[in-house]
Each structure stands twice: as structure tokens, then as C-alpha cells.
Amino acid sequence: MELLITPDEVKRLGRPIGNVDESKIRAFIKEAEHLSVKPVIGNELYLKLLEKGDIEDDYKTLLNGGSYTDSRGNVFSFMGLRVAISYYVYAQNVMSGDFESTRYGMVFKDSDYSTRISSKERSDCYNNALEVANAYLKDCLQFCKEKGLIKRASLKSPKILLRPIGI
């Protein structure tokens, strides 16, 4: 397995992305996995998930979500790593999804029937999706700790808040 999630799963599990080229979604998935997920869960667990993710029960549950009972008898449910990654991908698509690299440089894809969103609206949407992704990843991290999949880890991904200048 090359990635923890496929572009089709991203479209199905996260917020609707629309008709985005699969190569773009694959690039966003790689960025999300390597820059947001792997630093939190660790390289060792990340590689195990790539190797055994759909075979072993705890790895399957981590990827797909579900419910579990902790050592104190409390029952928890969580969405899973694939849903978290889907939200990171969505956030990345919000910030750069409509820009295209062409032989003429970077262009903004638009048509006569489109309405551009403001920088503030784009930032708000991005920040909201990132907040959801981080919350889902935090739940995955709790599952990992409870099941002994990782010893120590913390959700210390950078929180980047974008605000338009002058507002």
C-alpha cells in the first residue's frame, strides 16, 4: 500500500471536494500523511499501517474508526485515521485547490459562472477543516495510546491561522 487512503475514500469520507483531479488529491494525501499524521503517530506506526493496515484488527480500527473500551471500562468511539486525513486533504484543497500550474505560471481557475470567495472566507473554511482534522487525529492518538500502538506522542502539529491583512 502506497498511501493510507485512496482519492475515492477521501471524497467519500470527508467533506465534498467536487471534481478535483486525482493527481492533485494524491499529492494532498501525501502531504497530509507525511506532514500532519506521521509526525504525531511516529514513523514506526505509520510504516506498520502501510504494511498491515487492512489485515490486523487494531490497525484496521485505527484506520477505519470504531469503538473500544479503555483500561478503566469507559467506552469510546472515534472516526478513524482515514477520516482525519480526508479533512486534512479537504483543508489543503481549500487553500490551493483552484490554483493550477501551467506553462504560463500559476493561474486561478475560474469561469463566468463562478463566484470567488474572499481570502477571509477561504481562511475560515481552511481553519475549520483543520480544527476538525486535528480533533479526529487526537481521538486516533488516544486509541493508539490505549491499545499500546505508541508509547508517547502528542498532537503538536502547528496551528496555522490565516487572517486577511487589514481586518
mmCIF file of C-alpha atoms in Angstrom:
data_model
loop_
_atom_site.group_PDB
_atom_site.id
_atom_site.type_symbol
_atom_site.label_atom_id
_atom_site.label_comp_id
_atom_site.label_asym_id
_atom_site.label_seq_id
_atom_site.Cartn_x
_atom_site.Cartn_y
_atom_site.Cartn_z
ATOM 1 C CA MET A 1 0.000 0.000 0.000
ATOM 2 C CA GLU A 2 1.422 3.331 -1.078
ATOM 3 C CA LEU A 3 -0.970 5.580 0.847
ATOM 4 C CA LEU A 4 -3.227 5.060 3.855
ATOM 5 C CA ILE A 5 -6.250 6.300 1.908
ATOM 6 C CA THR A 6 -7.331 6.474 -1.711
ATOM 7 C CA PRO A 7 -8.642 9.565 -3.507
ATOM 8 C CA ASP A 8 -12.082 7.908 -3.756
ATOM 9 C CA GLU A 9 -12.117 7.337 0.021
ATOM 10 C CA VAL A 10 -11.172 10.988 0.584
ATOM 11 C CA LYS A 11 -14.173 12.075 -1.468
ATOM 12 C CA ARG A 12 -16.470 9.658 0.365
ATOM 13 C CA LEU A 13 -15.229 10.076 3.973
ATOM 14 C CA GLY A 14 -14.562 13.803 4.238
ATOM 15 C CA ARG A 15 -16.301 16.929 3.115
ATOM 16 C CA PRO A 16 -17.327 17.009 -0.550
ATOM 17 C CA ILE A 17 -14.399 18.026 -2.727
ATOM 18 C CA GLY A 18 -16.022 18.014 -6.148
ATOM 19 C CA ASN A 19 -14.377 17.288 -9.445
ATOM 20 C CA VAL A 20 -10.707 17.608 -8.465
ATOM 21 C CA ASP A 21 -8.033 15.860 -10.496
ATOM 22 C CA GLU A 22 -6.935 12.621 -8.831
ATOM 23 C CA SER A 23 -3.248 13.568 -9.094
ATOM 24 C CA LYS A 24 -3.949 16.682 -7.001
ATOM 25 C CA ILE A 25 -5.789 14.664 -4.370
ATOM 26 C CA ARG A 26 -2.918 12.136 -4.238
ATOM 27 C CA ALA A 27 -0.465 14.996 -3.681
ATOM 28 C CA PHE A 28 -2.660 16.401 -0.897
ATOM 29 C CA ILE A 29 -2.890 12.924 0.688
ATOM 30 C CA LYS A 30 0.905 12.556 0.685
ATOM 31 C CA GLU A 31 1.267 15.977 2.292
ATOM 32 C CA ALA A 32 -1.364 15.193 4.930
ATOM 33 C CA GLU A 33 0.135 11.814 5.776
ATOM 34 C CA HIS A 34 3.746 12.958 5.904
ATOM 35 C CA LEU A 35 3.318 16.414 7.436
ATOM 36 C CA SER A 36 0.283 16.053 9.717
ATOM 37 C CA VAL A 37 -0.147 12.367 10.625
ATOM 38 C CA LYS A 38 3.288 10.734 10.611
ATOM 39 C CA PRO A 39 4.903 13.295 12.965
ATOM 40 C CA VAL A 40 2.127 12.614 15.507
ATOM 41 C CA ILE A 41 1.864 8.812 15.362
ATOM 42 C CA GLY A 42 5.530 8.202 14.588
ATOM 43 C CA ASN A 43 7.341 6.676 11.660
ATOM 44 C CA GLU A 44 7.213 3.138 13.063
ATOM 45 C CA LEU A 45 3.424 3.021 13.396
ATOM 46 C CA TYR A 46 2.967 4.800 10.078
ATOM 47 C CA LEU A 47 5.025 2.137 8.284
ATOM 48 C CA LYS A 48 3.143 -0.656 10.081
ATOM 49 C CA LEU A 49 -0.148 0.856 8.947
ATOM 50 C CA LEU A 50 1.072 0.914 5.358
ATOM 51 C CA GLU A 51 2.128 -2.731 5.659
ATOM 52 C CA LYS A 52 -0.589 -4.276 7.842
ATOM 53 C CA GLY A 53 -3.365 -1.667 7.940
ATOM 54 C CA ASP A 54 -6.130 -3.721 6.416
ATOM 55 C CA ILE A 55 -5.028 -7.027 7.962
ATOM 56 C CA GLU A 56 -4.650 -6.682 11.747
ATOM 57 C CA ASP A 57 -7.623 -5.662 13.925
ATOM 58 C CA ASP A 58 -6.156 -2.731 15.899
ATOM 59 C CA TYR A 59 -4.634 -1.247 12.749
ATOM 60 C CA LYS A 60 -7.921 -1.724 10.892
ATOM 61 C CA THR A 61 -9.795 0.008 13.710
ATOM 62 C CA LEU A 62 -7.274 2.850 13.791
ATOM 63 C CA LEU A 63 -7.687 3.417 10.065
ATOM 64 C CA ASN A 64 -11.451 2.980 9.831
ATOM 65 C CA GLY A 65 -12.617 4.083 13.270
ATOM 66 C CA GLY A 66 -14.963 2.303 15.609
ATOM 67 C CA SER A 67 -15.455 1.882 19.311
ATOM 68 C CA TYR A 68 -13.288 0.463 22.089
ATOM 69 C CA THR A 69 -13.201 0.114 25.848
ATOM 70 C CA ASP A 70 -10.298 1.678 27.719
ATOM 71 C CA SER A 71 -8.496 0.187 30.718
ATOM 72 C CA ARG A 72 -10.955 1.871 33.145
ATOM 73 C CA GLY A 73 -14.000 0.406 31.397
ATOM 74 C CA ASN A 74 -15.017 3.594 29.575
ATOM 75 C CA VAL A 75 -16.344 3.145 26.045
ATOM 76 C CA PHE A 76 -15.138 5.496 23.313
ATOM 77 C CA SER A 77 -15.884 5.833 19.640
ATOM 78 C CA PHE A 78 -13.829 7.624 17.047
ATOM 79 C CA MET A 79 -13.901 8.310 13.329
ATOM 80 C CA GLY A 80 -10.506 6.861 12.369
ATOM 81 C CA LEU A 81 -7.345 7.997 10.670
ATOM 82 C CA ARG A 82 -8.792 7.879 7.159
ATOM 83 C CA VAL A 83 -11.475 10.410 8.085
ATOM 84 C CA ALA A 84 -8.874 12.653 9.755
ATOM 85 C CA ILE A 85 -6.687 12.503 6.642
ATOM 86 C CA SER A 86 -9.737 13.316 4.495
ATOM 87 C CA TYR A 87 -10.218 16.547 6.443
ATOM 88 C CA TYR A 88 -6.537 17.486 6.111
ATOM 89 C CA VAL A 89 -6.861 16.881 2.357
ATOM 90 C CA TYR A 90 -10.024 18.982 2.210
ATOM 91 C CA ALA A 91 -8.263 21.830 4.052
ATOM 92 C CA GLN A 92 -5.342 21.680 1.639
ATOM 93 C CA ASN A 93 -7.736 21.706 -1.310
ATOM 94 C CA VAL A 94 -9.488 24.782 0.101
ATOM 95 C CA MET A 95 -6.211 26.687 0.230
ATOM 96 C CA SER A 96 -4.731 25.663 -3.101
ATOM 97 C CA GLY A 97 -7.302 23.600 -4.946
ATOM 98 C CA ASP A 98 -8.278 26.151 -7.559
ATOM 99 C CA PHE A 99 -4.773 27.234 -8.493
ATOM 100 C CA GLU A 100 -3.209 25.482 -11.457
ATOM 101 C CA SER A 101 0.409 25.370 -12.511
ATOM 102 C CA THR A 102 0.576 25.966 -16.242
ATOM 103 C CA ARG A 103 3.344 26.710 -18.692
ATOM 104 C CA TYR A 104 2.323 30.351 -18.228
ATOM 105 C CA GLY A 105 2.767 30.224 -14.445
ATOM 106 C CA MET A 106 0.256 29.875 -11.627
ATOM 107 C CA VAL A 107 -3.297 30.676 -12.647
ATOM 108 C CA PHE A 108 -6.575 30.900 -10.756
ATOM 109 C CA LYS A 109 -9.203 28.615 -12.309
ATOM 110 C CA ASP A 110 -12.458 30.499 -12.693
ATOM 111 C CA SER A 111 -15.276 30.867 -15.200
ATOM 112 C CA ASP A 112 -18.030 33.355 -15.955
ATOM 113 C CA TYR A 113 -20.379 31.346 -13.751
ATOM 114 C CA SER A 114 -18.153 31.147 -10.687
ATOM 115 C CA THR A 115 -18.005 33.461 -7.723
ATOM 116 C CA ARG A 116 -14.725 33.843 -5.948
ATOM 117 C CA ILE A 117 -14.654 33.587 -2.190
ATOM 118 C CA SER A 118 -12.785 36.173 -0.182
ATOM 119 C CA SER A 119 -9.465 35.460 1.466
ATOM 120 C CA LYS A 120 -11.197 35.635 4.849
ATOM 121 C CA GLU A 121 -13.844 33.095 3.818
ATOM 122 C CA ARG A 122 -11.141 30.805 2.436
ATOM 123 C CA SER A 123 -9.126 31.136 5.658
ATOM 124 C CA ASP A 124 -12.171 30.480 7.825
ATOM 125 C CA CYS A 125 -13.065 27.365 5.839
ATOM 126 C CA TYR A 126 -9.462 26.127 5.966
ATOM 127 C CA ASN A 127 -9.167 26.732 9.716
ATOM 128 C CA ASN A 128 -12.473 24.995 10.389
ATOM 129 C CA ALA A 129 -11.481 21.899 8.389
ATOM 130 C CA LEU A 130 -8.072 21.849 10.099
ATOM 131 C CA GLU A 131 -9.720 22.047 13.520
ATOM 132 C CA VAL A 132 -11.923 19.047 12.693
ATOM 133 C CA ALA A 133 -8.947 17.099 11.298
ATOM 134 C CA ASN A 134 -6.891 17.788 14.437
ATOM 135 C CA ALA A 135 -9.776 16.686 16.689
ATOM 136 C CA TYR A 136 -10.187 13.427 14.764
ATOM 137 C CA LEU A 137 -6.423 12.845 14.867
ATOM 138 C CA LYS A 138 -6.431 13.475 18.626
ATOM 139 C CA ASP A 139 -9.096 10.757 19.039
ATOM 140 C CA CYS A 140 -6.918 8.391 16.975
ATOM 141 C CA LEU A 141 -3.967 9.215 19.188
ATOM 142 C CA GLN A 142 -5.982 8.361 22.305
ATOM 143 C CA PHE A 143 -6.879 4.991 20.744
ATOM 144 C CA CYS A 144 -3.212 4.354 19.903
ATOM 145 C CA LYS A 145 -2.096 5.074 23.454
ATOM 146 C CA GLU A 146 -4.835 2.905 24.953
ATOM 147 C CA LYS A 147 -4.035 -0.042 22.677
ATOM 148 C CA GLY A 148 -0.276 0.312 23.134
ATOM 149 C CA LEU A 149 0.357 1.083 19.486
ATOM 150 C CA ILE A 150 2.550 4.010 20.506
ATOM 151 C CA LYS A 151 4.328 4.788 23.740
ATOM 152 C CA ARG A 152 4.306 8.574 23.786
ATOM 153 C CA ALA A 153 3.013 11.038 21.313
ATOM 154 C CA SER A 154 1.251 14.333 21.272
ATOM 155 C CA LEU A 155 -0.733 16.337 18.818
ATOM 156 C CA LYS A 156 1.694 19.159 18.272
ATOM 157 C CA SER A 157 1.001 19.907 14.658
ATOM 158 C CA PRO A 158 1.332 23.604 14.007
ATOM 159 C CA LYS A 159 -1.882 25.562 14.235
ATOM 160 C CA ILE A 160 -1.792 27.994 11.403
ATOM 161 C CA LEU A 161 -4.466 30.633 11.463
ATOM 162 C CA LEU A 162 -4.735 32.811 8.399
ATOM 163 C CA ARG A 163 -6.238 36.237 8.718
ATOM 164 C CA PRO A 164 -6.511 38.782 5.949
ATOM 165 C CA ILE A 165 -4.480 41.922 6.498
ATOM 166 C CA GLY A 166 -6.495 44.969 7.446
ATOM 167 C CA ILE A 167 -9.465 43.207 9.004
#
